[in-house]
Short mmCIF file of C-alpha atoms and ligand atoms in Angstrom, two decimals:
data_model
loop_
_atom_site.label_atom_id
_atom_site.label_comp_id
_atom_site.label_asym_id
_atom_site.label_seq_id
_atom_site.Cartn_x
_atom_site.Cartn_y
_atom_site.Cartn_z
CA UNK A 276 -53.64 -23.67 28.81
CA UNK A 277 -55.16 -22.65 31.99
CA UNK A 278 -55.42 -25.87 34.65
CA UNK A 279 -56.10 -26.67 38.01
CA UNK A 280 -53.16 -27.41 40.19
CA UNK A 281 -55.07 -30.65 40.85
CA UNK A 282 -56.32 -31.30 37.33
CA UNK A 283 -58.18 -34.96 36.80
CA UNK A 284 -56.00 -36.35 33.82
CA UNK A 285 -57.04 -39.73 31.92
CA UNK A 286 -54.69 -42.13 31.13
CA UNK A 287 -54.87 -45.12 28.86
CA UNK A 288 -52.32 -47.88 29.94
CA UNK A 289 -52.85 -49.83 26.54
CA UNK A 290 -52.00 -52.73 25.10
CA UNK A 291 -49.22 -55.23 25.30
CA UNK A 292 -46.00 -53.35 26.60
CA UNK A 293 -48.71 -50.57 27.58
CA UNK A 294 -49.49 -52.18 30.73
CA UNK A 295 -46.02 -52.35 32.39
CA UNK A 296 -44.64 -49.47 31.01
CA UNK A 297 -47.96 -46.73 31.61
CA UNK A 298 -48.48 -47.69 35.72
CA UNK A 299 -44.70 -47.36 35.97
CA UNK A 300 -44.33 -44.26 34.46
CA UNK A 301 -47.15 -42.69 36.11
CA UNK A 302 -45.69 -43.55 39.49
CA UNK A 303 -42.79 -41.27 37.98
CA UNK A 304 -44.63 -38.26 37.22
CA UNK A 305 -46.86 -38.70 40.56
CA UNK A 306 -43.88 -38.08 42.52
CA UNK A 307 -42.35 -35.30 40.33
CA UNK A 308 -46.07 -33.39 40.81
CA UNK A 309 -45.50 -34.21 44.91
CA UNK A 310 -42.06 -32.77 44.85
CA UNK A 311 -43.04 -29.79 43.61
CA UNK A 312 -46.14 -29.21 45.52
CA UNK A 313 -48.69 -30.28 42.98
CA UNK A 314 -50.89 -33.78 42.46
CA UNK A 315 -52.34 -35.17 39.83
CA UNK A 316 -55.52 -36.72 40.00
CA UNK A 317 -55.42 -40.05 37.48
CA UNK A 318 -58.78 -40.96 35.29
CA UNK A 319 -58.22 -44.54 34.22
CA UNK A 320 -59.94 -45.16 30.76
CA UNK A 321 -59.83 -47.59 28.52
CA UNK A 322 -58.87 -48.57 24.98
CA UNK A 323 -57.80 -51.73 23.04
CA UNK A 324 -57.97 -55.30 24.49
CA UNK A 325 -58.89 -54.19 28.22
CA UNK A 326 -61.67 -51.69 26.08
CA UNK A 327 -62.72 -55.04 24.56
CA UNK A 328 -62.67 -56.96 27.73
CA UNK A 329 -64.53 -54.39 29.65
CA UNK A 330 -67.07 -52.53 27.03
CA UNK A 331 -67.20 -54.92 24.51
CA UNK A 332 -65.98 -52.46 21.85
CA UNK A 333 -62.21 -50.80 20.92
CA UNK A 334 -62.68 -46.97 21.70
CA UNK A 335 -65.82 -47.21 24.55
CA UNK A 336 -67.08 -43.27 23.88
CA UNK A 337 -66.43 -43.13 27.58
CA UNK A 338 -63.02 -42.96 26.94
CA UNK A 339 -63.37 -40.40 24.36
CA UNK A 340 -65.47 -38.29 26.18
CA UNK A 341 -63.40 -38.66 28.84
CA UNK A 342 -60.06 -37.31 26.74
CA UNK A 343 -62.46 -34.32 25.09
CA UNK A 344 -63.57 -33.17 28.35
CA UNK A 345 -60.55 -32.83 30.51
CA UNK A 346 -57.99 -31.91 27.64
CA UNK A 347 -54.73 -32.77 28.94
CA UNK A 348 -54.13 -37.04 28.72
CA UNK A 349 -51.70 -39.64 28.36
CA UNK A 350 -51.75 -42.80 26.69
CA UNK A 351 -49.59 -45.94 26.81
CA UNK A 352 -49.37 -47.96 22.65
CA UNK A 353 -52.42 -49.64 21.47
CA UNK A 354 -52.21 -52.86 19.23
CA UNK A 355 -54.49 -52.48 15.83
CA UNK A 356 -56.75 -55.94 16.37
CA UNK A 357 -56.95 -57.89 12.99
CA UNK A 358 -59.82 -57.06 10.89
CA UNK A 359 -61.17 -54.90 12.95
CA UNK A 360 -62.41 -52.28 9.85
CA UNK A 361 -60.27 -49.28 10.98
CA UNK A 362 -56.83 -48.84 9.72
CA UNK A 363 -55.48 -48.05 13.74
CA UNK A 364 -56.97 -47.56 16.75
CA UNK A 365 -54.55 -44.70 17.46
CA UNK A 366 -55.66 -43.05 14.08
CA UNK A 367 -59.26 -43.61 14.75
CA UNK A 368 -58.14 -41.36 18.43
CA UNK A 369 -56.68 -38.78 16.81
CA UNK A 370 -59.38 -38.24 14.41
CA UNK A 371 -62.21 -37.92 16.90
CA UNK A 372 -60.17 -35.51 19.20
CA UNK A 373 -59.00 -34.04 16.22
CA UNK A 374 -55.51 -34.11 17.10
CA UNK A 375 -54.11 -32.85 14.05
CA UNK A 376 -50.47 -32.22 15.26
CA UNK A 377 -47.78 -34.69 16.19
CA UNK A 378 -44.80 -33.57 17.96
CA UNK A 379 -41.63 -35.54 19.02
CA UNK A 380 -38.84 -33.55 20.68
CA UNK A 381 -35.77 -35.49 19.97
CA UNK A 382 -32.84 -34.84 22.32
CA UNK A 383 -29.54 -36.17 23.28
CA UNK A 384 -29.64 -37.52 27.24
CA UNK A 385 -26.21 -38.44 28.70
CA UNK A 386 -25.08 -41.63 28.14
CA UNK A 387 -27.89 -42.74 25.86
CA UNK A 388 -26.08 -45.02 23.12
CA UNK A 389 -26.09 -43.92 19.80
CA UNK A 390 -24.86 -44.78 16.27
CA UNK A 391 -23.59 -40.94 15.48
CA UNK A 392 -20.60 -39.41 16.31
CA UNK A 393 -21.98 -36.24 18.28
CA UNK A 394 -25.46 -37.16 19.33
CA UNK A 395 -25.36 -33.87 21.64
CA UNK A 396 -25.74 -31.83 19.07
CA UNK A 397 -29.62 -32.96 18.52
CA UNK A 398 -31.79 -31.22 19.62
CA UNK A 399 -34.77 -30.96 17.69
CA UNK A 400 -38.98 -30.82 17.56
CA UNK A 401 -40.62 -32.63 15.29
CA UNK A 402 -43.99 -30.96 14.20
CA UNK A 403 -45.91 -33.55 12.08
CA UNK A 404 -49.34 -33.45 10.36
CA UNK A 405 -51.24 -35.87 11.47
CA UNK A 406 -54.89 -36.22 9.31
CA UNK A 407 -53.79 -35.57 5.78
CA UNK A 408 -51.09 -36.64 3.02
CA UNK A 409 -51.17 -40.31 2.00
CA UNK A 410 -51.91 -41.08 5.45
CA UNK A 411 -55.95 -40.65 5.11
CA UNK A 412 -55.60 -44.17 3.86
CA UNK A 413 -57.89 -42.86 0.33
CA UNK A 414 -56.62 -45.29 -2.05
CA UNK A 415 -58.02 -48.11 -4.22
CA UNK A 416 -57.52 -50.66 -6.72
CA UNK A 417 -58.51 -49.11 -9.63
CA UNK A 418 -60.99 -50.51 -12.50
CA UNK A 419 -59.95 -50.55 -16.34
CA UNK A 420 -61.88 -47.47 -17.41
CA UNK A 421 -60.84 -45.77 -13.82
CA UNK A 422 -57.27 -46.16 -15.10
CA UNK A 423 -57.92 -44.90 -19.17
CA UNK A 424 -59.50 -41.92 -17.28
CA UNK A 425 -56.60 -41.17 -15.00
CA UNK A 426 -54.33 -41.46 -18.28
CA UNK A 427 -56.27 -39.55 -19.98
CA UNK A 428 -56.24 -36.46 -17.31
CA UNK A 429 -52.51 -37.28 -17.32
CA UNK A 430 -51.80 -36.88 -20.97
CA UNK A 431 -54.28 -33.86 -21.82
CA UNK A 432 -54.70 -31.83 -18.83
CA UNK A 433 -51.29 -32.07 -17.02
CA UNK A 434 -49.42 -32.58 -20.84
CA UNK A 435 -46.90 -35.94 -19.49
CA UNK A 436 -47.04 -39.14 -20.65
CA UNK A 437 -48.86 -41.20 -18.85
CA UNK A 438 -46.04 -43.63 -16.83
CA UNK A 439 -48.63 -45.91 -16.11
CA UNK A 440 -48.00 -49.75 -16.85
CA UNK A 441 -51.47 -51.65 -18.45
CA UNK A 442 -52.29 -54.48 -15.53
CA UNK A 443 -53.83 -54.15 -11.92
CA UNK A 444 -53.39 -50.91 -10.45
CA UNK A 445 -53.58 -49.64 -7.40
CA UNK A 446 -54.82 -45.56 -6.38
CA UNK A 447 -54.07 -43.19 -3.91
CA UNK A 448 -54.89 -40.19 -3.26
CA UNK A 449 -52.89 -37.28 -0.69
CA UNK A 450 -54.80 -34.71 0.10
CA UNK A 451 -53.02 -31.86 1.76
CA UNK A 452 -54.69 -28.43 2.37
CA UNK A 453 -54.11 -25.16 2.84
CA UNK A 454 -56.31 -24.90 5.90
CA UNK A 455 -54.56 -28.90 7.53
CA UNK A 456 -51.25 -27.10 6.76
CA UNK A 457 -51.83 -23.41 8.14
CA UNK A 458 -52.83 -25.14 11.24
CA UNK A 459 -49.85 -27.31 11.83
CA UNK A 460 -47.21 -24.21 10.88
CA UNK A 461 -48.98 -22.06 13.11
CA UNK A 462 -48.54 -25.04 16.09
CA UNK A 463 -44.92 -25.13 14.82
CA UNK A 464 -43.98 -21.42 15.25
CA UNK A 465 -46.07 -20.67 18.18
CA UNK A 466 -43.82 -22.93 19.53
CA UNK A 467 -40.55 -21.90 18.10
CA UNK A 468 -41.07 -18.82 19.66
CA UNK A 469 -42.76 -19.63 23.23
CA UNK A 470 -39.63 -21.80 23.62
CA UNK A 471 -36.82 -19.46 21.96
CA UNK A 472 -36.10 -21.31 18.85
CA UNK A 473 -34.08 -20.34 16.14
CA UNK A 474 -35.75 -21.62 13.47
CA UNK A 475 -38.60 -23.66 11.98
CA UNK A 476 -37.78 -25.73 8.51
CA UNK A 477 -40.59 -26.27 6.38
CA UNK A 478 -39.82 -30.34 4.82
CA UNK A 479 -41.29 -31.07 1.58
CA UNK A 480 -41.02 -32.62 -1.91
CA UNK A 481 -42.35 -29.55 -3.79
CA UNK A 482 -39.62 -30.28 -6.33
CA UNK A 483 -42.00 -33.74 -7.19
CA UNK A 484 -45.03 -32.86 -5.95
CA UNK A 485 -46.13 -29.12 -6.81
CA UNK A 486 -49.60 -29.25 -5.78
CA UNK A 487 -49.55 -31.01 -2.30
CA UNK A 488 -45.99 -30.44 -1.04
CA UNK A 489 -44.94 -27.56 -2.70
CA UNK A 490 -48.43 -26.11 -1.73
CA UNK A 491 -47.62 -27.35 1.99
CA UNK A 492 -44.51 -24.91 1.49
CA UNK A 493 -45.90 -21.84 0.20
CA UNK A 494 -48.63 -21.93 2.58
CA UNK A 495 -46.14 -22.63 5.25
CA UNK A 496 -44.30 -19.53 4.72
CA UNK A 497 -47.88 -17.65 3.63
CA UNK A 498 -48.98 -18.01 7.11
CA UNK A 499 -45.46 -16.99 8.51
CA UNK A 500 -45.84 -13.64 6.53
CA UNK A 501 -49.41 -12.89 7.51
CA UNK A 502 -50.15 -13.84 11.28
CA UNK A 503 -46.38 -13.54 12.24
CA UNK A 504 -44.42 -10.76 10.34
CA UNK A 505 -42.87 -9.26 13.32
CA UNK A 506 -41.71 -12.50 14.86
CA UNK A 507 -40.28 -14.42 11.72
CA UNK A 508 -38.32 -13.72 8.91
CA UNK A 509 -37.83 -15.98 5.66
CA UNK A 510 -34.15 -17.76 5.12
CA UNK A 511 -34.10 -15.09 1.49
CA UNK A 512 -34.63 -11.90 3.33
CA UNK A 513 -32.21 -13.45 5.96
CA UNK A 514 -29.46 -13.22 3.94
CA UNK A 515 -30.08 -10.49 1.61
CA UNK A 516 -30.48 -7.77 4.37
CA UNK A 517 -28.81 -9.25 7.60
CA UNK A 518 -26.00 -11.31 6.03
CA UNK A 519 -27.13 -14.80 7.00
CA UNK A 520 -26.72 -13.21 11.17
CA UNK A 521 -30.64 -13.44 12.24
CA UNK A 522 -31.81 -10.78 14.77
CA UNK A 523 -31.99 -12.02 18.17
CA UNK A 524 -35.94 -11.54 18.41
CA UNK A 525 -36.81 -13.20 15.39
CA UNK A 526 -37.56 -16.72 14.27
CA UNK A 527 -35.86 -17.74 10.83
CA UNK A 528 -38.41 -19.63 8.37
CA UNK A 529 -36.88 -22.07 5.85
CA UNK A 530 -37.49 -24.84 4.40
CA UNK A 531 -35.96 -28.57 2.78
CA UNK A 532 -36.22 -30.31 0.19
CA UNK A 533 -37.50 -34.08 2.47
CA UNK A 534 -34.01 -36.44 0.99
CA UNK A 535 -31.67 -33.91 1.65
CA UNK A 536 -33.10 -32.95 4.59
CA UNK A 537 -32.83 -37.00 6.00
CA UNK A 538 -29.14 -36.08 4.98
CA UNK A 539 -28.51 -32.93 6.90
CA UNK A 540 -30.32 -34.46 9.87
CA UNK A 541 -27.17 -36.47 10.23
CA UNK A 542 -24.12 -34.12 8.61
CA UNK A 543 -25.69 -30.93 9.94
CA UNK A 544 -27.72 -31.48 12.86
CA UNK A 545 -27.12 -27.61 14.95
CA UNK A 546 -28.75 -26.22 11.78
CA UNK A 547 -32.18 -27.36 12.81
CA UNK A 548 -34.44 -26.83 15.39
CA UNK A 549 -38.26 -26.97 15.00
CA UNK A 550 -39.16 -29.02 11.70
CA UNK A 551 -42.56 -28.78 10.49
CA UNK A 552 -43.99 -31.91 7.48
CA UNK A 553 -46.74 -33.18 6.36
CA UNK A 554 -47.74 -36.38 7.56
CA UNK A 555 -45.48 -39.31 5.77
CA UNK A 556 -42.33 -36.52 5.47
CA UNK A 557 -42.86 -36.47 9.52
CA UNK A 558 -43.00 -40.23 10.16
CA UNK A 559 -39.61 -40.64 8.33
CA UNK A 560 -37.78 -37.77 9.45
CA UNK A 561 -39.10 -38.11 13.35
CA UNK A 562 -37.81 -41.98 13.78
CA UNK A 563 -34.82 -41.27 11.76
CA UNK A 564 -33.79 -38.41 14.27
CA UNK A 565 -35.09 -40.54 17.29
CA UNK A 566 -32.76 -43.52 15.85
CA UNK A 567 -29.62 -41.06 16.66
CA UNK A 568 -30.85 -40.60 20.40
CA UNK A 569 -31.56 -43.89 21.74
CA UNK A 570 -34.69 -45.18 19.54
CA UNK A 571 -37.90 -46.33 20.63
CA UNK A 572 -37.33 -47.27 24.15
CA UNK A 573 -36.09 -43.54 24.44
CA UNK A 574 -38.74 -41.07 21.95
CA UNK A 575 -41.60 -39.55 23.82
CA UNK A 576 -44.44 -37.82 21.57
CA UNK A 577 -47.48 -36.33 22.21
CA UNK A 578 -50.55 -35.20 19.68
CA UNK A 579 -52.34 -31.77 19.90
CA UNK A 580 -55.36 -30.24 18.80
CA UNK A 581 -56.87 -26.90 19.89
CA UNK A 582 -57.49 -27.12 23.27
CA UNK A 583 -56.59 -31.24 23.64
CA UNK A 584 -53.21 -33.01 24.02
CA UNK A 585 -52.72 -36.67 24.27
CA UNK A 586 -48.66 -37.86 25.47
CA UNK A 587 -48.33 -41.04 23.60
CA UNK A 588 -44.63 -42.53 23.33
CA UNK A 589 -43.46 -43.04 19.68
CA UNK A 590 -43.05 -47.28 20.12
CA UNK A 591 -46.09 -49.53 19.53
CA UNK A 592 -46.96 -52.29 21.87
CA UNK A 593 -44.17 -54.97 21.30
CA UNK A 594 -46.12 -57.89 22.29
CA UNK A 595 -43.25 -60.10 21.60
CA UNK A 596 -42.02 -58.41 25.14
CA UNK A 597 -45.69 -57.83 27.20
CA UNK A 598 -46.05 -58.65 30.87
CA UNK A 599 -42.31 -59.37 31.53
CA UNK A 600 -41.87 -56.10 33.14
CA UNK A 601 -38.65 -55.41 30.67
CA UNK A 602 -39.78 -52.73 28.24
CA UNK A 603 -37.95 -49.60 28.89
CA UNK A 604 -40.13 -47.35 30.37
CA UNK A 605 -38.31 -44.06 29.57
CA UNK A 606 -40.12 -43.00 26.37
CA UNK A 607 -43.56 -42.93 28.21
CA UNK A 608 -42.26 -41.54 30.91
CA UNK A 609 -40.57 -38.89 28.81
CA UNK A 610 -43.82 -38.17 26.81
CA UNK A 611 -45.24 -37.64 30.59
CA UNK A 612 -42.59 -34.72 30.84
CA UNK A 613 -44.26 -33.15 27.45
CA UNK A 614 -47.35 -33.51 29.26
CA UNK A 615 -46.08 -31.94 32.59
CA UNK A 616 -44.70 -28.99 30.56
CA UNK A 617 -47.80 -28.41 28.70
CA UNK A 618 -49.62 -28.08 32.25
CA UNK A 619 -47.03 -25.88 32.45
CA UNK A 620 -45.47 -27.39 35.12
CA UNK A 621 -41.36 -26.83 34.07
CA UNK A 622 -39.83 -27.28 37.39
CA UNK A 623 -41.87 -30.76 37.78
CA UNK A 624 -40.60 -31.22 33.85
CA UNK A 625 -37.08 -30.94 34.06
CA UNK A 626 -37.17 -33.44 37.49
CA UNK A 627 -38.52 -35.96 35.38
CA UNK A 628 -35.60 -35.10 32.34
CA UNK A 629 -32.53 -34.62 35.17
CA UNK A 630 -33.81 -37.98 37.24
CA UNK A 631 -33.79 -40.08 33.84
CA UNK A 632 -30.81 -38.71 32.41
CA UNK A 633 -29.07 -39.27 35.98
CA UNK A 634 -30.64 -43.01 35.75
CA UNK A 635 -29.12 -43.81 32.16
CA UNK A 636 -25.59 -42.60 32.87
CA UNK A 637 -25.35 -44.62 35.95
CA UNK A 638 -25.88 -47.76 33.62
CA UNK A 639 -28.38 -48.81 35.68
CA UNK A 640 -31.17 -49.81 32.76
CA UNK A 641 -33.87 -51.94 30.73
CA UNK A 642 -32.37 -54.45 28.41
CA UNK A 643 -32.81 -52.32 25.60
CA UNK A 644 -30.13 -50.50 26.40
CA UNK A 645 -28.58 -52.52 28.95
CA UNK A 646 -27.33 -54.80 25.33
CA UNK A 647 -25.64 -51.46 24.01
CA UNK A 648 -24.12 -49.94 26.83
CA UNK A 649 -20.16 -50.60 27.88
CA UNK A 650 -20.95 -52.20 31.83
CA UNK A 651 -24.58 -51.73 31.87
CA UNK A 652 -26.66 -53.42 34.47
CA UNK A 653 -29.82 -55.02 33.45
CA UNK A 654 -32.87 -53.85 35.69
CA UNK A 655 -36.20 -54.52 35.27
CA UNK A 656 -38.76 -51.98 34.02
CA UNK A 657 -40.36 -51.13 37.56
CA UNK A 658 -36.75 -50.93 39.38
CA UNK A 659 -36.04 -49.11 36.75
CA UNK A 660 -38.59 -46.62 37.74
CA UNK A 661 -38.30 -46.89 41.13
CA UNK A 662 -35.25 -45.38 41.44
CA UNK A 663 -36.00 -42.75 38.97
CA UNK A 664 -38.58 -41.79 41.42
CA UNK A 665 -35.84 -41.96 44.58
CA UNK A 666 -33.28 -39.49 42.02
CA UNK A 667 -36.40 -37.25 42.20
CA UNK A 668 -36.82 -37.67 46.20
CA UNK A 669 -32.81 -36.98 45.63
CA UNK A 670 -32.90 -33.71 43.42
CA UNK A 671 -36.49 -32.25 44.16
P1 NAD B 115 -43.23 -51.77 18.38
O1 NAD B 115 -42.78 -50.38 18.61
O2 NAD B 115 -44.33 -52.27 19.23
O3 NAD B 115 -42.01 -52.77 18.59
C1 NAD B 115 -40.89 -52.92 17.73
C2 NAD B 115 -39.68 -53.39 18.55
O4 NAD B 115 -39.08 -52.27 19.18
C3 NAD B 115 -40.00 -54.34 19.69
O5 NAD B 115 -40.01 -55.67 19.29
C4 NAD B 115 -38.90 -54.06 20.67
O6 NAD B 115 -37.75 -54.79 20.31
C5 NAD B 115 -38.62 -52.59 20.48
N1 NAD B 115 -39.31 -51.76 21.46
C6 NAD B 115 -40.43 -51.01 21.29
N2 NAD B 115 -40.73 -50.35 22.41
C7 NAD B 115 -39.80 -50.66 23.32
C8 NAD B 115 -39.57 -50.29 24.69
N3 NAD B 115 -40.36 -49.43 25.34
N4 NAD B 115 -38.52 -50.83 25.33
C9 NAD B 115 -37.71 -51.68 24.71
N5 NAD B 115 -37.85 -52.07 23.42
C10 NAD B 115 -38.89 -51.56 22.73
O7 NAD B 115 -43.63 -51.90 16.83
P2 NAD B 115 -44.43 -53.04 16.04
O8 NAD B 115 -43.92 -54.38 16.47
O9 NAD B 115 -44.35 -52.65 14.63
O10 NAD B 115 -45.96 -52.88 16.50
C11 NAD B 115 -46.62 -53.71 17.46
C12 NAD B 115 -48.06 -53.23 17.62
O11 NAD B 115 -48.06 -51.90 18.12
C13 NAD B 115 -48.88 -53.18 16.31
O12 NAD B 115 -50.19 -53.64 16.57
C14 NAD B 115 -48.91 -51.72 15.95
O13 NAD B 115 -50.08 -51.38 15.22
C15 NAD B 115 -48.93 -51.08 17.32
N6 NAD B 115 -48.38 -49.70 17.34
C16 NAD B 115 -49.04 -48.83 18.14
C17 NAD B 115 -48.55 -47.54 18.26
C18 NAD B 115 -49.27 -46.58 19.17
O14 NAD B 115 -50.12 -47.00 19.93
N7 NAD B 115 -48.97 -45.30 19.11
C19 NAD B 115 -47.39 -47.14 17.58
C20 NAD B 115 -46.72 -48.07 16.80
C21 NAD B 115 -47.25 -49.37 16.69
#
């Protein structure tokens, strides 16, 4: 992505949590863009409740315009409002950018508490679909002749017997497609190999579900073969003609059945590297592997189109905790570092990692963590911050 060393970026504090963690966190990644020469030049827009205070409406086209036109954003958790006709604000985002990719890196910082033996050994990036599977929210309840239809289709055309029980029932429908799921793989690889991976899994539940999941595999390693056949090679031609050893130069392509793959997240976590799902696959597997790293306080994300990236952390807005200036700030901050590497900004990048890794092994941290950690000192979310931003002053 080519940008300005001074690019205009838009940020949406949020709701809720939103507005102590995003002005916070944005203080962090202003200083790690002055330390290494570089400024940033915030856009404030709005979305939610301050949208609704301001415009009169959730998603002012302002705002969108506003993320469309200069590409590279960050965002702070937006709370769904109660009836309001959309299933989330944040889907309702990612549809009109068409941000069809989300991706959570989930890595092990120093000192971060966690529930598994060797949380070092994580190190993975989460690539999932983000417009298709159950997720486009197509479902119904269905009539009674809605229902003989479906059983008949069942019992002629696909030759089962119908498992359906006679009373209400409700429909869904999960669209995946070959074009939704060449799109994400192709996100997924490109980015195995721009950032040396070893491999990228494919996770589905083709064994169930031959024409959506098993199609999301085959098309998975279908695109592999034809737009990358020098740069990957599939887990079968791994071991038949390089005994299982892949060549330095090449990306291995493989793929998991979703249950066992929730397993061998925790017994066999140095297997895996990039993971690539569709949609409800991707929202299990992603907070399961962010539980073994610290959790929400901790997971940074960020959504990606062609051209157009929004940082968003992975927690919500946790009004229970709003405006008390307690919410860790480390996963927004940390979805700020996604962003500063997709400027392509590294050395500003890894500032931000070292200074927050530095910050939770001195104990010094939110409550969150500050419960879980042996002689942890409680600090609130803006000290917090602040002396990230003096570690950078420190290592920059
Ligand atoms: P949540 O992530 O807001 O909070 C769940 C719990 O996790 C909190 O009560 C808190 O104990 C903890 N937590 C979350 N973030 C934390 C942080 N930074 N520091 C410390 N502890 C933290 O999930 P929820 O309660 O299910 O959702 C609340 C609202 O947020 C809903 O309206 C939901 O729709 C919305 N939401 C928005 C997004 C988004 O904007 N991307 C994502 C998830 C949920």
């Amino acid at each position: 992505l080519q940008v300005p060393d001074n690019p205009i970026v838009p940020i949406i504090y949020g709701d809720g949590i939103g507005k102590d963690v995003a002005p916070v966190a944005q203080k962090v990644l202003e200083k790690a863009a002055e330390a290494t020469g570089r400024n940033i030049e915030w856009m404030r827009v709005f979305a939610g409740e301050s949208a609704r205070e301001k415009y009169d409406e959730n998603l002012p086209d302002d705002t969108v315009d506003a993320l469309r036109e200069f590409r590279v954003s960050i965002k702070g958790p937006l709370t769904t409002p109660v009836g309001a006709g959309f299933r989330s604000l944040n889907v309702a985002l990612r549809k009109k950018l068409d941000l069809y990719t989300n991706m959570r890196p989930t890595y092990y910082l120093d000192g971060v508490p966690s529930p598994v033996k060797n949380p070092e050994e994580m190190d993975m990036v989460n690539f999932r679909e983000n417009t298709e599977d159950v997720y486009a929210g197509i479902e119904w309840e269905a009539g009674t002749d809605e229902v003989e239809q479906v059983r008949e289709f069942v019992e002629d055309e696909m030759g089962y017997d119908s498992t359906i029980h006679d009373g209400p029932v409700g429909i869904g429908v999960k669209p995946i497609t070959e074009f939704g799921t060449k799109r994400l793989v192709r996100k997924a690889i490109n980015y195995a190999i721009e950032n040396d991976r070893d491999s990228v899994t494919l996770v589905h539940k083709g064994n169930i579900m031959k024409f959506t999941e098993g199609a999301f595999r085959d098309w998975g390693y279908e695109l592999a073969e034809e737009e990358f056949p020098e740069q990957t090679i599939d887990e079968d031609t791994l071991w038949e003609e390089y005994d299982g050893e892949a060549p330095e130069d090449k990306v291995v392509v493989k793929d998991r059945i979703a249950d066992n793959m929730l397993q061998q997240l925790l017994t066999r976590t140095p297997n895996y590297d990039v993971l690539a799902m569709p949609n409800l696959n991707g929202d299990y597997l992603s907070d399961a592997a962010g539980a073994q790293i610290g959790g929400l306080g901790i997971a940074p994300g960020a959504n990606i189109g062609d051209g157009r990236f929004l940082a968003e952390p992975v927690h919500g807005s946790a009004p229970k905790h709003a405006g008390k200036d307690k919410a860790n700030p480390s996963a927004m901050i940390l979805s700020g570092k996604i962003m500063l590497e997709h400027l392509g900004w590294e050395d500003a990048a890894q500032l931000v990692h070292d200074a927050v890794e530095q910050q939770i092994s001195s104990k010094r941290v939110t409550y969150d963590l500050e419960r879980q950690v042996e002689g942890g000192e409680k600090l609130a979310a803006s000290e917090y911050a602040d002396e990230i931003c003096e570690r950078i002053d420190e290592l920059a």
